[in-house]
CSV table of C-alpha atoms and ligand atoms in Angstrom, one decimal:
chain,number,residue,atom,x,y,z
Y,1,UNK,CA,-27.1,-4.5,1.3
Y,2,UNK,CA,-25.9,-0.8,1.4
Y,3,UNK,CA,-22.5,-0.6,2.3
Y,4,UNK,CA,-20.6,1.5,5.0
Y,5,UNK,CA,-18.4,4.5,3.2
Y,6,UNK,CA,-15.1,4.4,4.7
Y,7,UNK,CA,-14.5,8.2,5.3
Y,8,UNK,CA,-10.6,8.6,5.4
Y,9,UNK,CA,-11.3,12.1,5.1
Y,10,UNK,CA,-12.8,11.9,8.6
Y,11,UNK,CA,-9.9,9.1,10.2
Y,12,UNK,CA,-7.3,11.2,8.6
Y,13,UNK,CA,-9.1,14.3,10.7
Y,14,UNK,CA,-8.6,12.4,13.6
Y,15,UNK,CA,-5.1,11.7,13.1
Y,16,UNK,CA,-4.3,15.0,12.6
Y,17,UNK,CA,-5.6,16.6,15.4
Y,18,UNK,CA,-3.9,13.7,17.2
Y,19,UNK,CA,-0.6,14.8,15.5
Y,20,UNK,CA,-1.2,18.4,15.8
Y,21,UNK,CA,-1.5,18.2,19.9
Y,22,UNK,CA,1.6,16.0,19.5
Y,23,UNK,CA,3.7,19.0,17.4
Y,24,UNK,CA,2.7,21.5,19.9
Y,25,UNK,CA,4.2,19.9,22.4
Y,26,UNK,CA,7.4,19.1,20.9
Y,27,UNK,CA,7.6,22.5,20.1
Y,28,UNK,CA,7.6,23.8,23.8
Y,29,UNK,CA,10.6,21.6,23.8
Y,30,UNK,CA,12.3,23.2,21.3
Y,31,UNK,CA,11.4,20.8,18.3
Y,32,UNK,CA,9.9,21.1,15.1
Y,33,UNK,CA,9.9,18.7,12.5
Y,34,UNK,CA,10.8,19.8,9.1
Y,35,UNK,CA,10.3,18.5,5.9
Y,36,UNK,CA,11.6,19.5,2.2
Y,37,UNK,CA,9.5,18.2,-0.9
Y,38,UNK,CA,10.7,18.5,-4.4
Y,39,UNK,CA,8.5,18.2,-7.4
Y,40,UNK,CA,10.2,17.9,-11.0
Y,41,UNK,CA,8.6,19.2,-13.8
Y,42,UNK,CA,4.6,19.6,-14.4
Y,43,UNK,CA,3.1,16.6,-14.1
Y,44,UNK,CA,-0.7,17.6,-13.0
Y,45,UNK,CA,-1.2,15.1,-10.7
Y,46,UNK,CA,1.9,15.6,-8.7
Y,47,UNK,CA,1.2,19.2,-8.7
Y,48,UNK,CA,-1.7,18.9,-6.8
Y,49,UNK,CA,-0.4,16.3,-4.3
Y,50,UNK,CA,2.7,18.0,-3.5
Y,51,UNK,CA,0.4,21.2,-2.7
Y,52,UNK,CA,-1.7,18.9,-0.7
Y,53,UNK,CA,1.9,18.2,1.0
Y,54,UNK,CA,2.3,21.7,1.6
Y,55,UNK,CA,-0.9,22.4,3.3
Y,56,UNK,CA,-1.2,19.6,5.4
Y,57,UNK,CA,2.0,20.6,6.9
Y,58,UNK,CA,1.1,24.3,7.4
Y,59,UNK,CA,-1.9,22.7,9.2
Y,60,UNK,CA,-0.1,20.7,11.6
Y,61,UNK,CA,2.6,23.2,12.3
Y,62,UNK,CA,5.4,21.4,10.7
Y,63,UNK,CA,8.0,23.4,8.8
Y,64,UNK,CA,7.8,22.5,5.1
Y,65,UNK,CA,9.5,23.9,2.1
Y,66,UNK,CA,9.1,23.0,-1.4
Y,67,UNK,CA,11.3,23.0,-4.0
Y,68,UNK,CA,10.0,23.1,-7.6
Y,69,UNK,CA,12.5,22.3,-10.2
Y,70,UNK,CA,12.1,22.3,-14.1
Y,71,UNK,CA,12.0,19.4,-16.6
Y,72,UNK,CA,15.1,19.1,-17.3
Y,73,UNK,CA,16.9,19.7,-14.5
Y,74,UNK,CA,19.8,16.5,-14.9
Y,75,UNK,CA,20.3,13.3,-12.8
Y,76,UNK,CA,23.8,15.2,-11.1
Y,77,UNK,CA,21.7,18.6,-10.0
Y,78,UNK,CA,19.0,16.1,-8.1
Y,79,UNK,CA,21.5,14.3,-6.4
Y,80,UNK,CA,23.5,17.6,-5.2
Y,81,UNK,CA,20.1,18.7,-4.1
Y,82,UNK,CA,19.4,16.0,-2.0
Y,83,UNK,CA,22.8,15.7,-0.2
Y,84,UNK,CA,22.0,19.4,0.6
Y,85,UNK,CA,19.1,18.7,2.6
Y,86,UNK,CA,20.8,15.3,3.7
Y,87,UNK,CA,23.3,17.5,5.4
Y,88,UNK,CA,20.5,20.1,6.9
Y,89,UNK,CA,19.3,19.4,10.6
Y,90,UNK,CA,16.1,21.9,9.8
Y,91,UNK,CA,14.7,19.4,7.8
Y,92,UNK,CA,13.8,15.9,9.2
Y,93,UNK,CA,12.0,14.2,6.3
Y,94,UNK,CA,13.0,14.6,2.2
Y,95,UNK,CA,10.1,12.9,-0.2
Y,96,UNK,CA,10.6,13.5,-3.7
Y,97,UNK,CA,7.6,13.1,-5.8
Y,98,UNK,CA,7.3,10.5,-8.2
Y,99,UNK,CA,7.3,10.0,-11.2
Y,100,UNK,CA,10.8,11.9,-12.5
Y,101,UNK,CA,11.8,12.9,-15.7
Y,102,UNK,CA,13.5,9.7,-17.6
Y,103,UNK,CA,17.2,11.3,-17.4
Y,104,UNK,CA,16.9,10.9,-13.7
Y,105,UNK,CA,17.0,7.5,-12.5
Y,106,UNK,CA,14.3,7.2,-9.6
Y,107,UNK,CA,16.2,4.5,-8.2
Y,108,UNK,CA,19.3,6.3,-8.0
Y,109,UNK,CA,17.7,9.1,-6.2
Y,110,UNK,CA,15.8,7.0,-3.8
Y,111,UNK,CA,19.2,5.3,-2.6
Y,112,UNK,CA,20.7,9.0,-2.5
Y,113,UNK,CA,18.0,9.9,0.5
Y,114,UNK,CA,19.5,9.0,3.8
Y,115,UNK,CA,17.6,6.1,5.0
Y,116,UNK,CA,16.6,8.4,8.2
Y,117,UNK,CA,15.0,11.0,6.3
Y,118,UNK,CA,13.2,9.0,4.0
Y,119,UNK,CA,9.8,9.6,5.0
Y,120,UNK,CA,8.4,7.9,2.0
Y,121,UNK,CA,10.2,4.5,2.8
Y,122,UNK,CA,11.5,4.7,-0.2
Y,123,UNK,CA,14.8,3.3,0.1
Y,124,UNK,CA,16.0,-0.6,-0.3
Y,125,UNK,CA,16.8,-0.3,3.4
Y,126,UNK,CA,13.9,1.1,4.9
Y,127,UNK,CA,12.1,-1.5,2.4
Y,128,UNK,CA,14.1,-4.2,3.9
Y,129,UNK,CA,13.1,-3.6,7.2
Y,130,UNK,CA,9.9,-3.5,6.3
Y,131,UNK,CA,9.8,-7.0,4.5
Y,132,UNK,CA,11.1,-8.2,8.1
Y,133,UNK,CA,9.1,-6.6,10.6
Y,134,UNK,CA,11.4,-4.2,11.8
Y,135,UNK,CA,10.6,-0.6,12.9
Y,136,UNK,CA,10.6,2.0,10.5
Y,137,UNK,CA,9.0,4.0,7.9
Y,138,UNK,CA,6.8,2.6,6.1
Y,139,UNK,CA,5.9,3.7,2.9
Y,140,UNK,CA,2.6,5.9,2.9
Y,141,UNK,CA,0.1,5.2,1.0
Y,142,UNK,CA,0.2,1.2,2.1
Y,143,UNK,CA,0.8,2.3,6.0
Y,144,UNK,CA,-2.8,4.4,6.0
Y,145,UNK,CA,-4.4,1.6,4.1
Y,146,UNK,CA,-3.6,0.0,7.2
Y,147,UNK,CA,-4.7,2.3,9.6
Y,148,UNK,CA,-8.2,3.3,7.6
Y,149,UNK,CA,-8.7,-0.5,8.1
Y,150,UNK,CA,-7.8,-1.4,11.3
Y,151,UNK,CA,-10.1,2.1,12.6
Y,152,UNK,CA,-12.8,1.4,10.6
Y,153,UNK,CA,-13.6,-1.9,11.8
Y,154,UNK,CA,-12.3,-4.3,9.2
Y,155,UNK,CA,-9.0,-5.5,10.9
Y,156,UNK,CA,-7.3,-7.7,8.3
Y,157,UNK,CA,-6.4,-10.5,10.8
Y,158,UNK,CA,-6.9,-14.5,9.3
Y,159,UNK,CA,-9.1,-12.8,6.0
Y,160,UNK,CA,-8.0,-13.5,2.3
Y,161,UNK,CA,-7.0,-9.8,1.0
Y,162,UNK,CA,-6.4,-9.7,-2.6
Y,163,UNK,CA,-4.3,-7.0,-3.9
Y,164,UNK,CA,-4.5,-5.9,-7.8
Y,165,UNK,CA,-1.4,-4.5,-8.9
Y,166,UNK,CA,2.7,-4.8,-8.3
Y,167,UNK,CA,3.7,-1.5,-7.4
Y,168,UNK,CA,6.2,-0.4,-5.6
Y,169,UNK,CA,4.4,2.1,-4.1
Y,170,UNK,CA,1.3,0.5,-3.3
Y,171,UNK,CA,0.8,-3.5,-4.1
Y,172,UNK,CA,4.2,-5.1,-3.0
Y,173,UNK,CA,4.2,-2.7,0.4
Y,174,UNK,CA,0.8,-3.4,1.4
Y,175,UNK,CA,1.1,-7.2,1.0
Y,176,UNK,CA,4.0,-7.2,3.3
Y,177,UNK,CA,3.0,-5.2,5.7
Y,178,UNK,CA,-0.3,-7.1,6.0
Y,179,UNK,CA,1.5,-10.3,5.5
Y,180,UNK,CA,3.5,-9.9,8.8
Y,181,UNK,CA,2.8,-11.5,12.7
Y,182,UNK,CA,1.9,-8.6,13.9
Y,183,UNK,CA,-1.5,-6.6,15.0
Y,184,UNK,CA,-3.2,-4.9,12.5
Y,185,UNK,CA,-1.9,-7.5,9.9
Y,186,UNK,CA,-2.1,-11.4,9.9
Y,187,UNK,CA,-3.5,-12.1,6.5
Y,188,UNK,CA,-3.4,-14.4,3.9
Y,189,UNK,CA,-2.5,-12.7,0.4
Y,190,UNK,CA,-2.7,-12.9,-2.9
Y,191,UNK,CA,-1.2,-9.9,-5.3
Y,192,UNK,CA,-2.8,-10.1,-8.7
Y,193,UNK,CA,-1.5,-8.1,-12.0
Y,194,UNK,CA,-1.5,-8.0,-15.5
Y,195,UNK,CA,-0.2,-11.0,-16.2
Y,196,UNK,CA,-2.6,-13.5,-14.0
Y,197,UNK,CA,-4.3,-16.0,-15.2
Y,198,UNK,CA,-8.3,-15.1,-14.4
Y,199,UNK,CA,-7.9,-12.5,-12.1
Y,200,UNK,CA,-11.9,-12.4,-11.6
Y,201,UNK,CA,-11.9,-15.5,-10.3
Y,202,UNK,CA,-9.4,-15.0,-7.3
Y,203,UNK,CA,-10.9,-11.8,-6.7
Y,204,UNK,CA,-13.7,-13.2,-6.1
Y,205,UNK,CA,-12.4,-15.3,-3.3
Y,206,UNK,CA,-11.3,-11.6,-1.4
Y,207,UNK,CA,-12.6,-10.7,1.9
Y,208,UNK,CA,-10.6,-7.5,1.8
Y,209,UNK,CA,-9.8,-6.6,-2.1
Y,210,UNK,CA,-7.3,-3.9,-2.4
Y,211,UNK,CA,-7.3,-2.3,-6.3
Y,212,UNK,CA,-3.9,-0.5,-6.8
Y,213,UNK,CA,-3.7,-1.0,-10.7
Y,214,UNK,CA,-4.5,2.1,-11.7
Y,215,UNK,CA,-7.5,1.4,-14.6
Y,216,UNK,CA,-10.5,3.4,-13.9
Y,217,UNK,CA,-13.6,1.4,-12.8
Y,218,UNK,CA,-12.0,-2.2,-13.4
Y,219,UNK,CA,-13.5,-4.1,-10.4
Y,220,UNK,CA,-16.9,-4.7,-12.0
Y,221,UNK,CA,-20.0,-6.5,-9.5
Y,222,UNK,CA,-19.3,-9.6,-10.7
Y,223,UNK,CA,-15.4,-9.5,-9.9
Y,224,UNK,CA,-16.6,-9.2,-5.9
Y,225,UNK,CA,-18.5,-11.4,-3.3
Y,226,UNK,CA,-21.0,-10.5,-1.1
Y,227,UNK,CA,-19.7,-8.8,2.2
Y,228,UNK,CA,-16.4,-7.8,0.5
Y,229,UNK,CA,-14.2,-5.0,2.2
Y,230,UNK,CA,-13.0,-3.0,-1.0
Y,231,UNK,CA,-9.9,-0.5,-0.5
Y,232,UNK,CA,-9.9,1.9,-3.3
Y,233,UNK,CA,-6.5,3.4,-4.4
Y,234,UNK,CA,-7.3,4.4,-7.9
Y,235,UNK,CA,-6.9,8.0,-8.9
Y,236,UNK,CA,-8.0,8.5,-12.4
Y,237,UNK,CA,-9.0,11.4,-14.5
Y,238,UNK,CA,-11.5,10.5,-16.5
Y,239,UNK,CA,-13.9,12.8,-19.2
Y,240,UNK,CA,-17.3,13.5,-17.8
Y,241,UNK,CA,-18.8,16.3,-20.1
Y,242,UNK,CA,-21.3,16.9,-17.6
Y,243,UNK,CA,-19.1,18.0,-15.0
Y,244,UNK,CA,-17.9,21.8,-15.2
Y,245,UNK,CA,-14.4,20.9,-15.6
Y,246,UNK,CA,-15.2,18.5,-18.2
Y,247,UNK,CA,-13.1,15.5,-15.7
Y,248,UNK,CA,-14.2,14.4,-12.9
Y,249,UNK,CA,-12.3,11.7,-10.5
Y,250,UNK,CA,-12.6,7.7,-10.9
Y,251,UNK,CA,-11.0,5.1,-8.7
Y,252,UNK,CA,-9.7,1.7,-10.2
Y,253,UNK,CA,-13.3,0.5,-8.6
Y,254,UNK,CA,-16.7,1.0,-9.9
Y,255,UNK,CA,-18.3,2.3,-7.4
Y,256,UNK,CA,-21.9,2.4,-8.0
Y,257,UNK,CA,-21.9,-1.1,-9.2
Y,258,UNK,CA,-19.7,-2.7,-6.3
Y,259,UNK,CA,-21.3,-0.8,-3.5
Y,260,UNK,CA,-24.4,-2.4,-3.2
Y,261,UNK,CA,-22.5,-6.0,-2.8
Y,262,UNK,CA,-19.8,-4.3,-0.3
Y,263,UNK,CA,-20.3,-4.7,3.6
Y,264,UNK,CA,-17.6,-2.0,3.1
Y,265,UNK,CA,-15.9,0.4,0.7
Y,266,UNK,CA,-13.8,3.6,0.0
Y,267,UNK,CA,-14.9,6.3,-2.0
Y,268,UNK,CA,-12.4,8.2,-4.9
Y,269,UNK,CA,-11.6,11.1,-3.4
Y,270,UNK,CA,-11.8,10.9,0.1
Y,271,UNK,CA,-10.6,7.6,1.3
Y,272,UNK,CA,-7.3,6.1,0.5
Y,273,UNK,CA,-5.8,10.1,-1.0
Y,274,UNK,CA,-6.2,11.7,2.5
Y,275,UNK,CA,-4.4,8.9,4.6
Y,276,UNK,CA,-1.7,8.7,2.5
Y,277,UNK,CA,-1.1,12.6,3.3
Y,278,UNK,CA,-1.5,12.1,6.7
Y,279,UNK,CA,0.8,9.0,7.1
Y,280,UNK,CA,3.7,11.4,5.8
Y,281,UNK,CA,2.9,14.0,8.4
Y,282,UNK,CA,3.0,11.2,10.6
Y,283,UNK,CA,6.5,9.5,9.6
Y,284,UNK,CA,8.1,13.3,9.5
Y,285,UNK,CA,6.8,13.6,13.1
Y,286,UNK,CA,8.8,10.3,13.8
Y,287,UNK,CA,11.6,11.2,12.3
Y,288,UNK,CA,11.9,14.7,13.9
Y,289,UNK,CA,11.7,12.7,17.1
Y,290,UNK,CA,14.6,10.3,16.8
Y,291,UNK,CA,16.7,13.1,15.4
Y,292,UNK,CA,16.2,15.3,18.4
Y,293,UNK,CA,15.7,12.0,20.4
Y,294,UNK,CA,12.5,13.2,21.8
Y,295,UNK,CA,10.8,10.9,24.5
Y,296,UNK,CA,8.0,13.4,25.0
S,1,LIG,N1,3.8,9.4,-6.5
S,1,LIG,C1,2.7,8.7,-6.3
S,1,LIG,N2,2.6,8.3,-5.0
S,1,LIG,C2,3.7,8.8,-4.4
S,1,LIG,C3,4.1,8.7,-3.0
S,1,LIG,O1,3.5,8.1,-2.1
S,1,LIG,N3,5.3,9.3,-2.8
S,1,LIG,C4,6.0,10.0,-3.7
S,1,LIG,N4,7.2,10.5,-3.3
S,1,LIG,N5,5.6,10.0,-5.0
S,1,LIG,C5,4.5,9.5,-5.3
């Protein structure tokens, strides 16, 4: 069985443009949404997703500044920085890239956000609402693994999804946001990590397997059943001396092997990357809206 590539690079086109018609509108009336990233240090990998940031707002027509900062600016400087934009009604949303250099404490930071700019959904209290099926923002990357499954087909209702990995950012959102009564979610879940007791053998039972881990190629054909939905969300670097770079870009799947068993799957880059994006654009449209309680 060939399986069906889940495109987000085409769903998250098709947000967009929805969000783009959206932003023109609010700006007849006078609003448009804002929102401040700031990158610490030179982590690669974050480079190129808060430029990614960047671009996807100049795209939609939000207002975006980005603030890089050096390694070793201190703990005190980030949390000036973000009561600054805290207090500033031009920006809507404030997303600080992860990971930070160890003198700051990420967790300390997070809290420092206000709760109604944190676009990330981030903070314990946007979390909280999350975990009980209040409105807010949730956090990205889990909110458009969500969305790419519910539009592709694949809604997530009464199926087993397995999750690999405990993250913050990925594994413990996505199982309670798919966890709760609601559409679009509805499932039974099971989060797998490094310390379970034959993971293979519970991935196997997965209808929808989400791998958040962050191990190139892990899932191996023999970890999947047939007709399996598989969500990629690996983002690994790997060498590839054939390629001109010398890299080239794995997921925590492996691909070639798992495809042919897959009624479904995600390709690394294009899938998960480019709704995760999106989703932000998304919550910073939301937030612009309550803050200038637009009704449109
Ligand atoms: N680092 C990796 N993923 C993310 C994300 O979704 N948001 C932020 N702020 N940092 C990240």
């Amino acid at each position: 069985m060939a399986a069906e590539i889940i495109s987000g690079n085409d769903v998250a086109k098709t947000i967009r443009a929805e969000l783009k018609e959206e932003i023109s509108k609010m700006k007849v009336s006078g609003v448009t949404p804002g929102l401040v990233v700031i990158l610490v240090g030179e982590d690669p990998a974050s480079q190129v997703y808060v430029r990614k940031k960047g671009e996807a707002c100049e795209e939609l027509g939000i207002k975006s500044e980005t603030i890089r900062l050096p390694a070793t600016t201190s703990e005190d400087e980030m949390l000036k920085l973000v009561d600054k934009y805290n207090a500033d009604p031009e920006f809507d949303g404030i997303l600080v890239q992860l990971p930070l250099p160890k003198q700051i404490s990420e967790e300390k930071v997070l809290m420092r956000i206000d709760p109604g700019k944190d676009v990330d959904g981030f903070h314990p209290v946007n979390v909280g609402k999350m975990v009980v099926g209040a409105e807010t923002y949730l956090p990205c990357t889990p909110a458009g693994i969500q969305d790419l499954l519910v539009r592709s087909g694949n809604d997530p209702k009464g199926k087993h999804v397995v999750i690999l990995g405990r993250s913050n950012i990925v594994g413990k959102p996505i199982a309670n946001i798919l966890v709760q009564k609601a559409a679009g979610a509805d499932a039974t879940i099971t989060v797998c990590h490094s310390r379970t007791a034959d993971l293979p053998a519970l991935s196997r039972q997965a209808d929808i397997l989400i791998a958040a881990m962050g191990v190139p190629k892990f899932v191996k054909a023999d970890m999947v059943k047939d007709g399996v939905v598989v969500v990629d969300v690996g983002v690994n670097r790997i060498d590839d001396p054939t390629t001109k770079s010398g890299k080239r870009l794995v997921g925590d799947v492996d691909f070639d092997a798992v495809k042919d068993k897959a009624k479904a799957i995600t390709p690394v880059p294009g899938g998960v990357g480019p709704m995760t994006i999106t989703m932000l654009m998304k919550n910073t449209v939301r937030a612009a809206k309550v803050h200038h309680d637009y009704k449109g």
